[in-house]
Coordinates of C-alpha atoms in Angstrom, one line a residue:
X18 CA 30.6 24.5 12.3
X19 CA 31.9 25.3 8.8
X20 CA 35.6 25.0 7.9
X21 CA 38.0 27.6 6.5
X22 CA 41.4 27.4 4.8
X23 CA 43.8 30.5 4.7
X24 CA 46.3 30.7 1.8
X25 CA 49.1 33.3 1.9
X26 CA 52.9 33.3 1.6
X27 CA 53.2 35.8 4.4
X28 CA 53.0 34.0 7.7
X29 CA 52.2 37.2 9.6
X30 CA 49.1 37.6 7.6
X31 CA 48.0 34.1 8.3
X32 CA 48.7 34.3 12.0
X33 CA 47.0 37.7 12.2
X34 CA 43.8 36.4 10.6
X35 CA 43.8 33.4 12.9
X36 CA 44.3 35.4 16.1
X37 CA 42.1 38.4 15.5
X38 CA 39.0 37.2 13.6
X39 CA 36.2 35.9 16.0
X40 CA 35.9 32.6 14.1
X41 CA 33.8 30.7 16.7
X42 CA 31.2 33.6 16.9
X43 CA 30.8 33.3 13.1
X44 CA 30.3 29.6 13.3
X45 CA 33.7 29.0 11.5
X46 CA 36.9 27.1 12.3
X47 CA 40.3 27.4 10.5
X48 CA 41.3 23.9 9.9
X49 CA 44.1 24.4 7.2
X50 CA 46.7 26.9 6.1
X51 CA 49.0 27.0 3.1
X52 CA 51.9 29.2 1.8
X53 CA 51.2 28.8 -1.9
X54 CA 48.5 27.6 -4.4
X55 CA 50.2 24.2 -5.1
X56 CA 50.3 23.3 -1.4
X57 CA 46.8 24.5 -0.9
X58 CA 45.4 22.4 -3.8
X59 CA 47.0 19.2 -2.5
X60 CA 45.5 19.8 1.0
X61 CA 42.1 20.6 -0.4
X62 CA 42.1 17.4 -2.4
X63 CA 42.5 15.4 0.8
X64 CA 40.2 17.5 3.0
X65 CA 37.7 20.0 1.3
X66 CA 36.9 23.2 3.3
X67 CA 33.7 25.2 3.0
X68 CA 35.5 28.5 2.5
X69 CA 38.9 29.5 1.1
X70 CA 40.6 32.8 1.8
X71 CA 43.5 33.3 -0.6
X72 CA 46.1 35.8 -1.7
X73 CA 46.8 36.4 -5.4
X74 CA 50.6 36.6 -5.8
X75 CA 52.2 33.6 -4.3
X76 CA 55.2 31.3 -5.3
X77 CA 54.8 28.0 -7.2
X78 CA 51.1 28.5 -8.0
X79 CA 49.4 32.0 -7.8
X80 CA 45.9 32.6 -6.5
X81 CA 44.2 33.0 -9.9
X82 CA 45.6 29.6 -11.1
X83 CA 44.4 28.0 -7.8
X84 CA 41.0 29.5 -8.3
X85 CA 40.8 28.1 -11.8
X86 CA 41.6 24.6 -10.5
X87 CA 39.1 24.9 -7.6
X88 CA 36.3 25.9 -9.9
X89 CA 36.9 22.9 -12.1
X90 CA 37.4 20.3 -9.2
X91 CA 35.4 21.8 -6.3
X92 CA 32.8 24.2 -7.6
X93 CA 30.9 24.3 -4.2
X94 CA 33.8 25.9 -2.3
X95 CA 33.3 29.6 -1.5
X96 CA 36.3 31.7 -2.3
X97 CA 37.4 35.1 -0.8
X98 CA 40.3 36.9 -2.3
X99 CA 42.5 38.7 0.2
X100 CA 44.8 40.9 -1.9
X101 CA 46.9 44.1 -1.9
X102 CA 45.6 47.3 -3.6
X103 CA 48.0 47.2 -6.5
X104 CA 47.1 43.6 -7.1
X105 CA 43.3 44.1 -7.0
X106 CA 42.9 44.8 -10.7
X107 CA 44.5 41.5 -11.5
X108 CA 42.2 39.8 -9.0
X109 CA 39.2 41.0 -11.0
X110 CA 40.1 38.2 -13.4
X111 CA 38.8 35.8 -10.7
X112 CA 35.3 37.2 -11.2
X113 CA 35.2 35.2 -14.4
X114 CA 35.4 32.1 -12.2
X115 CA 32.5 33.3 -10.1
X116 CA 34.4 34.8 -7.2
X117 CA 32.2 37.5 -5.5
X118 CA 34.1 38.4 -2.3
X119 CA 37.2 40.6 -2.2
X120 CA 39.3 42.1 0.7
X121 CA 42.0 44.7 0.3
X122 CA 45.1 44.5 2.4
X123 CA 45.4 45.7 5.1
X124 CA 41.8 44.9 6.1
X125 CA 40.0 45.9 9.3
X126 CA 38.7 43.0 11.5
X127 CA 35.2 44.4 11.2
X128 CA 35.5 44.4 7.4
X129 CA 36.7 40.9 7.2
X130 CA 34.0 39.8 9.7
X131 CA 31.3 41.5 7.6
X132 CA 32.5 39.7 4.4
X133 CA 32.6 36.3 6.1
X134 CA 29.0 36.9 7.4
X135 CA 27.9 37.6 3.9
X136 CA 29.5 34.3 2.8
X137 CA 27.8 32.4 5.6
X138 CA 24.5 33.9 4.7
X139 CA 25.0 32.9 1.1
X140 CA 25.9 29.4 2.1
X141 CA 22.8 29.1 4.2
X142 CA 20.6 30.4 1.4
X143 CA 22.2 28.0 -1.1
X144 CA 21.7 25.1 1.3
X145 CA 18.0 26.0 1.7
X146 CA 17.6 26.2 -2.0
X147 CA 19.1 22.8 -2.4
X148 CA 16.9 21.4 0.3
X149 CA 13.8 22.9 -1.3
X150 CA 14.9 21.6 -4.7
X151 CA 15.4 18.1 -3.3
X152 CA 12.0 18.2 -1.5
X153 CA 10.3 19.5 -4.7
X154 CA 11.8 16.6 -6.7
X155 CA 10.9 14.1 -4.1
X156 CA 7.3 15.4 -3.9
X157 CA 7.1 15.5 -7.7
X158 CA 8.2 11.8 -7.8
X159 CA 5.5 11.0 -5.1
X160 CA 2.9 12.9 -7.1
X161 CA 3.9 11.1 -10.3
X162 CA 3.7 7.7 -8.6
X163 CA 0.3 8.6 -7.2
X164 CA -0.9 9.6 -10.7
X165 CA 0.5 6.4 -12.2
X166 CA -1.2 4.3 -9.6
X167 CA -4.5 6.1 -10.1
X168 CA -4.4 5.7 -13.8
X169 CA -3.5 2.0 -13.6
X170 CA -6.4 1.5 -11.1
X171 CA -8.6 3.2 -13.6
X172 CA -7.5 0.8 -16.4
X173 CA -8.1 -2.2 -14.1
X174 CA -11.7 -1.0 -13.4
X175 CA -12.8 0.6 -16.7
X176 CA -13.4 -1.0 -20.1
X177 CA -12.4 1.4 -22.8
X178 CA -12.9 1.1 -26.5
X179 CA -9.7 1.5 -28.3
X180 CA -10.7 4.8 -29.9
X181 CA -11.8 6.2 -26.6
X182 CA -8.7 5.3 -24.6
X183 CA -7.2 8.5 -22.9
X184 CA -3.9 8.3 -24.8
X185 CA -2.6 11.5 -23.2
X186 CA -2.5 9.8 -19.8
X187 CA -0.1 7.2 -21.2
X188 CA 2.5 9.9 -21.0
X189 CA 2.5 9.3 -17.2
X190 CA 3.7 5.8 -17.8
X191 CA 5.9 6.7 -20.8
X192 CA 4.2 3.9 -22.8
X193 CA 2.6 3.5 -26.2
X194 CA -1.1 2.5 -26.6
X195 CA -0.1 -0.7 -28.4
X196 CA 2.3 -1.8 -25.6
X197 CA 1.8 -5.6 -24.7
X198 CA 0.5 -5.9 -21.2
X199 CA -0.4 -8.7 -18.7
X200 CA -1.9 -8.5 -15.2
X201 CA -1.0 -10.8 -12.3
X202 CA -3.0 -10.8 -9.1
X203 CA -1.4 -11.8 -5.8
X204 CA -3.8 -13.1 -3.1
X205 CA -2.3 -12.9 0.4
X206 CA -4.0 -15.6 2.6
X207 CA -4.6 -14.2 6.1
X208 CA -3.9 -16.9 8.7
X209 CA -6.8 -17.9 10.9
X210 CA -4.9 -16.9 14.1
X211 CA -4.7 -13.3 12.9
X212 CA -8.3 -12.4 13.9
X213 CA -9.8 -9.0 13.8
X214 CA -8.3 -8.3 17.3
X215 CA -4.8 -8.8 15.8
X216 CA -5.3 -6.3 12.9
X217 CA -2.0 -4.6 13.6
X218 CA 0.0 -7.9 13.2
X219 CA -1.8 -8.5 9.9
X220 CA -1.0 -5.0 8.6
X221 CA 2.7 -5.5 9.5
X222 CA 2.8 -8.8 7.6
X223 CA 1.0 -7.3 4.6
X224 CA 3.4 -4.3 4.7
X225 CA 6.4 -6.7 4.7
X226 CA 4.9 -8.6 1.7
X227 CA 4.5 -5.4 -0.3
X228 CA 8.1 -4.4 0.5
X229 CA 9.4 -7.8 -0.7
X230 CA 7.4 -7.4 -4.0
X231 CA 8.6 -3.8 -4.5
X232 CA 12.2 -4.8 -4.0
X233 CA 12.0 -7.5 -6.5
X234 CA 10.3 -5.2 -9.0
X235 CA 13.0 -2.6 -8.5
X236 CA 15.7 -5.3 -9.2
X237 CA 13.8 -6.5 -12.3
X238 CA 13.2 -3.1 -14.0
X239 CA 15.0 -2.8 -17.3
X240 CA 14.9 -1.1 -20.7
X241 CA 12.7 -3.9 -22.1
X242 CA 10.3 -4.2 -19.1
X243 CA 8.2 -1.9 -16.9
X244 CA 6.3 -3.3 -13.8
X245 CA 3.8 -1.4 -11.7
X246 CA 2.4 -2.5 -8.3
X247 CA -1.1 -1.6 -7.2
X248 CA -2.1 -2.4 -3.6
X249 CA -5.6 -3.2 -4.7
X250 CA -7.3 -4.3 -1.5
X251 CA -6.6 -5.6 2.0
X252 CA -5.4 -8.9 0.7
X253 CA -4.7 -8.4 -3.0
X254 CA -1.8 -6.9 -4.9
X255 CA -2.0 -6.4 -8.6
X256 CA 1.2 -6.5 -10.7
X257 CA 1.0 -5.0 -14.3
X258 CA 3.8 -6.0 -16.7
X259 CA 4.4 -3.8 -19.7
X260 CA 6.7 -5.1 -22.5
X261 CA 8.7 -2.2 -24.0
X262 CA 10.2 -4.6 -26.6
X263 CA 7.8 -6.7 -28.8
X264 CA 10.0 -9.8 -28.6
X265 CA 9.8 -10.0 -24.8
X266 CA 8.1 -13.2 -23.5
X267 CA 5.9 -11.3 -21.0
X268 CA 4.0 -14.3 -19.7
X269 CA 7.2 -16.2 -18.9
X270 CA 8.7 -13.2 -17.2
X271 CA 5.6 -12.7 -15.1
X272 CA 5.4 -16.4 -14.1
X273 CA 9.1 -16.4 -13.1
X274 CA 8.9 -13.2 -11.1
X275 CA 5.7 -14.0 -9.2
X276 CA 7.0 -17.5 -8.4
X277 CA 10.1 -15.9 -6.9
X278 CA 7.8 -13.6 -4.9
X279 CA 5.9 -16.6 -3.5
X280 CA 9.3 -18.2 -2.4
X281 CA 10.5 -15.0 -0.7
X282 CA 7.3 -14.2 1.1
X283 CA 7.1 -17.8 2.3
X284 CA 10.7 -17.8 3.4
X285 CA 10.8 -14.5 5.3
X286 CA 7.2 -14.0 6.5
X287 CA 5.8 -17.6 6.6
X288 CA 2.7 -16.3 4.8
X289 CA 0.8 -18.4 2.2
X290 CA -0.3 -16.8 -1.0
X291 CA -1.4 -17.6 -4.5
X292 CA -0.9 -15.8 -7.9
X293 CA -3.3 -15.7 -10.9
X294 CA -2.0 -14.4 -14.3
X295 CA -4.2 -13.4 -17.2
X296 CA -3.4 -13.5 -20.9
X297 CA -1.1 -11.1 -22.7
X298 CA -3.0 -8.3 -24.3
X299 CA -1.7 -6.4 -27.4
X300 CA -2.8 -3.0 -26.2
X301 CA -3.1 -1.2 -22.8
X302 CA -6.8 -0.6 -23.3
X303 CA -7.3 -4.3 -22.8
X304 CA -5.6 -4.4 -19.4
X305 CA -9.0 -4.9 -17.6
X306 CA -9.5 -8.2 -19.5
X307 CA -6.1 -9.5 -18.5
X308 CA -6.9 -8.5 -14.9
X309 CA -10.3 -10.3 -14.9
X310 CA -8.6 -13.3 -16.3
X311 CA -6.0 -13.2 -13.5
X312 CA -8.9 -13.4 -11.0
X313 CA -10.4 -16.4 -12.7
X314 CA -7.0 -18.1 -12.7
X315 CA -6.7 -17.3 -9.0
X316 CA -9.9 -19.2 -8.2
X317 CA -8.0 -22.4 -9.0
X318 CA -6.0 -21.9 -5.8
X319 CA -9.3 -22.2 -3.8
X320 CA -9.9 -25.6 -5.5
X321 CA -6.4 -27.0 -5.3
X322 CA -3.2 -25.8 -3.7
X323 CA -1.9 -22.5 -2.5
X324 CA 1.6 -21.1 -2.8
X325 CA 1.8 -21.5 -6.6
X326 CA 1.2 -19.6 -9.8
X327 CA -1.9 -20.2 -11.9
X328 CA -2.3 -18.9 -15.4
X329 CA -5.6 -18.3 -17.1
X330 CA -4.3 -20.4 -20.0
X331 CA -3.4 -23.3 -17.7
X332 CA -6.8 -23.2 -15.9
X333 CA -8.9 -23.2 -19.0
X334 CA -6.9 -26.0 -20.7
X335 CA -7.2 -28.3 -17.7
X336 CA -10.5 -30.2 -17.2
X337 CA -9.5 -30.9 -13.6
X338 CA -9.0 -27.3 -12.8
X339 CA -12.3 -26.2 -14.4
X340 CA -14.5 -28.8 -12.9
X341 CA -13.2 -28.7 -9.3
X342 CA -15.0 -25.5 -8.2
X343 CA -14.5 -25.1 -4.5
X344 CA -17.5 -23.5 -2.7
X345 CA -15.4 -20.7 -1.3
X346 CA -18.4 -18.4 -0.8
X347 CA -19.6 -20.8 2.0
X348 CA -16.5 -20.1 4.1
X349 CA -16.9 -16.4 3.5
X350 CA -20.5 -16.5 4.7
X351 CA -19.4 -18.5 7.8
X352 CA -16.7 -16.0 8.6
X353 CA -19.1 -13.2 8.3
X354 CA -21.7 -14.8 10.6
X355 CA -19.0 -15.5 13.2
X356 CA -17.7 -11.9 12.9
X357 CA -21.3 -10.5 13.3
X358 CA -22.0 -12.9 16.2
X359 CA -24.9 -14.5 14.4
X360 CA -24.1 -18.1 15.3
X361 CA -27.7 -19.2 14.7
X362 CA -27.4 -18.2 11.0
X363 CA -24.8 -20.9 10.5
X364 CA -27.5 -23.6 10.1
X365 CA -29.2 -21.6 7.4
X366 CA -25.9 -21.0 5.6
X367 CA -25.0 -24.7 5.7
X368 CA -28.5 -25.9 4.5
X369 CA -28.2 -23.5 1.5
X370 CA -24.7 -24.7 0.7
X371 CA -25.7 -28.4 1.1
X372 CA -28.3 -28.1 -1.7
X373 CA -25.5 -26.9 -4.0
X374 CA -23.0 -29.5 -2.9
X375 CA -25.4 -32.4 -3.5
X376 CA -26.7 -31.0 -6.8
X377 CA -23.2 -30.6 -8.4
X378 CA -22.3 -34.1 -9.5
X379 CA -19.0 -33.0 -10.9
X380 CA -17.6 -32.0 -7.4
X381 CA -15.0 -34.5 -6.3
X382 CA -15.4 -36.0 -2.8
X383 CA -12.2 -34.6 -1.5
X384 CA -13.4 -31.1 -2.1
X385 CA -16.4 -31.7 0.2
X386 CA -14.1 -33.4 2.7
X387 CA -11.8 -30.4 2.8
X388 CA -14.7 -28.1 3.1
X389 CA -16.0 -30.0 6.2
X390 CA -12.5 -30.0 7.7
X391 CA -12.2 -26.3 7.2
X392 CA -15.6 -25.6 8.8
X393 CA -14.9 -27.9 11.8
X394 CA -11.4 -26.3 12.3
X395 CA -12.7 -22.8 12.1
X396 CA -15.7 -23.3 14.5
X397 CA -13.8 -25.4 17.0
X398 CA -11.0 -22.8 17.1
X399 CA -13.5 -20.0 17.6
X400 CA -15.3 -21.7 20.5
X401 CA -12.5 -23.6 22.2
X402 CA -9.4 -21.4 21.9
X403 CA -9.1 -21.2 25.7
X404 CA -9.1 -24.9 26.4
X405 CA -6.0 -27.1 26.8
X406 CA -4.3 -27.1 23.4
X407 CA -3.5 -30.8 23.5
X408 CA -7.1 -31.7 24.2
X409 CA -8.2 -29.4 21.4
X410 CA -5.8 -31.0 18.9
X411 CA -6.9 -34.5 19.9
X412 CA -10.6 -33.6 19.4
X413 CA -9.8 -32.1 16.0
X414 CA -7.9 -35.2 15.0
X415 CA -10.9 -37.4 15.9
X416 CA -13.3 -35.3 13.9
X417 CA -11.0 -35.2 10.9
X418 CA -10.8 -39.0 11.0
X419 CA -14.6 -39.3 11.0
X420 CA -14.8 -37.0 8.0
X421 CA -12.2 -38.9 6.0
X422 CA -14.1 -42.2 6.8
X423 CA -17.2 -41.0 4.9
X424 CA -17.2 -42.0 1.2
X425 CA -20.2 -40.0 -0.3
X426 CA -21.3 -36.5 -0.6
X427 CA -24.7 -37.4 1.0
X428 CA -23.0 -38.9 4.1
X429 CA -20.6 -36.0 4.5
X430 CA -23.4 -33.4 4.3
X431 CA -25.6 -35.3 6.8
X432 CA -22.6 -35.7 9.2
X433 CA -21.8 -32.0 8.9
X434 CA -25.4 -30.9 9.4
X435 CA -25.7 -32.9 12.6
X436 CA -22.3 -31.8 14.0
X437 CA -23.1 -28.2 13.2
X438 CA -26.5 -28.2 14.9
X439 CA -24.8 -29.7 18.1
X440 CA -22.1 -27.1 17.9
X441 CA -24.5 -24.2 17.6
X442 CA -26.6 -25.5 20.5
X443 CA -23.4 -25.9 22.7
X444 CA -22.1 -22.5 21.7
X445 CA -25.3 -20.7 22.6
X446 CA -25.6 -22.5 25.9
X447 CA -21.9 -21.9 26.8
X448 CA -21.9 -18.2 26.0
X449 CA -25.4 -17.2 26.9
X450 CA -26.2 -16.3 23.3
X451 CA -30.0 -16.9 23.7
X452 CA -30.3 -13.2 24.3
X453 CA -28.5 -12.5 21.1
X454 CA -31.3 -14.0 19.1
X455 CA -33.1 -10.7 19.4
X456 CA -30.0 -8.9 18.1
X457 CA -29.9 -11.4 15.2
X458 CA -33.5 -10.6 14.4
X459 CA -32.8 -6.8 14.5
X460 CA -29.9 -7.3 12.1
X461 CA -32.0 -9.5 9.8
X462 CA -34.7 -6.7 9.8
X463 CA -32.0 -4.2 8.9
X464 CA -30.8 -6.4 6.0
X465 CA -34.3 -6.6 4.6
X466 CA -35.5 -3.0 5.2
X467 CA -32.4 -0.8 5.2
X468 CA -33.7 1.1 2.2
X469 CA -36.7 2.2 4.1
X470 CA -37.2 4.6 7.0
X471 CA -36.8 2.3 10.1
X472 CA -36.4 2.9 13.8
X473 CA -35.5 0.7 16.7
X474 CA -38.9 1.5 18.2
X475 CA -40.6 0.1 15.2
X476 CA -38.5 -3.1 15.4
X477 CA -39.0 -3.4 19.1
X478 CA -42.8 -3.3 18.6
X479 CA -42.6 -6.1 16.0
X480 CA -40.5 -8.2 18.4
X481 CA -42.8 -7.4 21.4
X482 CA -40.0 -6.1 23.6
X483 CA -39.3 -2.9 25.3
X484 CA -37.5 -0.4 23.1
X485 CA -34.9 0.7 25.8
X486 CA -34.2 -2.9 26.7
X487 CA -33.6 -3.8 23.0
X488 CA -31.3 -0.8 22.6
X489 CA -29.2 -1.8 25.7
X490 CA -29.1 -5.4 24.6
X491 CA -28.0 -4.5 21.0
X492 CA -25.2 -2.3 22.2
X493 CA -24.0 -4.9 24.8
X494 CA -23.9 -7.7 22.3
X495 CA -22.5 -5.8 19.3
X496 CA -20.5 -3.1 21.0
X497 CA -22.2 -0.3 19.0
X498 CA -25.5 1.5 19.0
X499 CA -28.4 0.6 16.7
X500 CA -28.1 3.9 14.8
X501 CA -24.3 3.3 14.3
X502 CA -24.9 -0.2 13.0
X503 CA -27.7 0.9 10.7
X504 CA -25.6 3.7 9.2
X505 CA -22.6 1.5 8.7
X506 CA -24.8 -1.2 7.0
X507 CA -26.3 1.4 4.7
X508 CA -23.0 3.0 3.8
X509 CA -21.6 -0.5 2.9
X510 CA -24.6 -0.9 0.6
X511 CA -24.0 2.5 -0.9
X512 CA -20.4 1.6 -1.6
X513 CA -21.6 -1.5 -3.5
X514 CA -23.9 0.7 -5.6
X515 CA -21.1 3.2 -6.3
X516 CA -18.8 0.4 -7.6
X517 CA -21.4 -0.5 -10.1
X518 CA -21.1 3.1 -11.5
X519 CA -24.7 3.1 -12.8
X520 CA -26.3 5.6 -10.5
X521 CA -26.0 9.2 -9.4
X522 CA -25.0 9.8 -5.8
X523 CA -28.5 11.3 -5.1
X524 CA -30.1 8.1 -6.4
X525 CA -27.8 6.0 -4.3
X526 CA -28.8 8.1 -1.2
X527 CA -32.4 7.2 -1.7
X528 CA -31.7 3.5 -2.5
X529 CA -30.0 3.0 0.9
X530 CA -32.6 4.8 2.9
X531 CA -31.5 8.4 3.1
X532 CA -34.0 10.9 1.8
X533 CA -31.7 13.8 2.4
X534 CA -28.5 13.6 0.2
X535 CA -26.7 16.2 2.3
X536 CA -27.2 14.1 5.5
X537 CA -26.1 11.0 3.5
X538 CA -22.9 12.8 2.5
X539 CA -22.2 13.7 6.1
X540 CA -22.7 10.2 7.4
X541 CA -20.7 8.7 4.5
X542 CA -17.7 10.9 5.2
X543 CA -17.9 10.3 9.0
X544 CA -17.7 6.5 8.4
X545 CA -15.3 6.3 5.4
X546 CA -13.2 9.4 5.8
X547 CA -14.1 10.4 2.2
X548 CA -17.0 12.2 0.6
X549 CA -19.3 10.2 -1.7
X550 CA -17.9 12.0 -4.7
X551 CA -14.3 11.2 -3.7
X552 CA -15.1 7.6 -3.1
X553 CA -17.0 7.4 -6.4
X554 CA -14.0 8.6 -8.4

């Protein structure tokens, strides 16, 4: 309900208006009255009404003077002049102050009601305009942020020659093409306990991490510095630092800020992470180089310690950091095999990794020890998470002690191979995974022939099993039909080709086994939620 103040030196006029006007029906309430302009102004300064109904001629301060003060101090108050006939010409002066509503004394109730209804309509219209304006400005800011984000992503992924750089897009960032820039990549380390079944918990933690980073960026923004955050992937955030002043030590600023982000995320979310920072580039067209350098610097965290900042300069000036290359891809392959329920493939993965480990003479023994510990921890957690926790921890402790007791790469690899073979055999026996070997062979066939026209009937014939049996077995083990699996696999391969940006969409369609580009587009959109052309951009 909106509020009204009545100002008149005749008390009968004030009481008449209060008694006879249907205020509540109009959505109004008289909250204040005053006998002159001076009294009214003092009351308005303490409690501002929505509408003022005022006489012109009054003692101490007349209505016109009051209106002048109101327009200067309270321009949003709606004013209605309630004046006698012989005073009305003088009241026209109020029009210069934007007063649009006038009532001649004596006024009929219907006339006063009609004017107040007009005022209420005008207030509603004005409020809607303000809401629309506020919404427009908010959406404009959202759109601007989206365009900035898209442009920075483009700079992170596209190598421009200086003369070909789209300078007009820099207006989105309000930057010059020669602005010094440096990229920092934050890698969030997903804890092992947050498995795929706990995706929601991981997304909440990741959202909290992004919020912490955004708040710190907002606090750090200043005239000499601009920072943009890009949520690049499920576990990576990219910070781009732009120096608006040439004397700003951009590398030191980025190191200090990202170190603070590590501290806050560890403190509030208990989440481990690492940061890699590239070299400062003397032009925004070189941002991609700084970003790639940040990824190289980030690799050092895989070889050494997490929860710290690594710079490209530090990594390439330290022999220890360069030589200690941790075989991170092995753990990635192990996770993928477990996720795809292809336990038998773990032996093949380890044998391939073992050749690399034994051939690289520069690899320190502690790297191989940590790798073995990681594998044992991962696999025992996967297979024995329902056992008594104390027993599980005791078993892990024994195995870790055995690993640390081995003093050569050859001994470690032999121990790991034997333990892994026993683990695979036990796992298959415990979970009845012998039947899944057929499923593994189906998946292996898809990996090698996805770019051809293949059917489950064809695969069943090669495996000498019934087609319907193989279909039911595949769905029971994987949770999805063969056709769904094949389509998803092909679309993932198509996305890899698109990221290379060397092929047309029609060419990619054929490369992943779809002879009909239209059907390829339909399948692509049903799986990814985007058309191939949208994803390609």
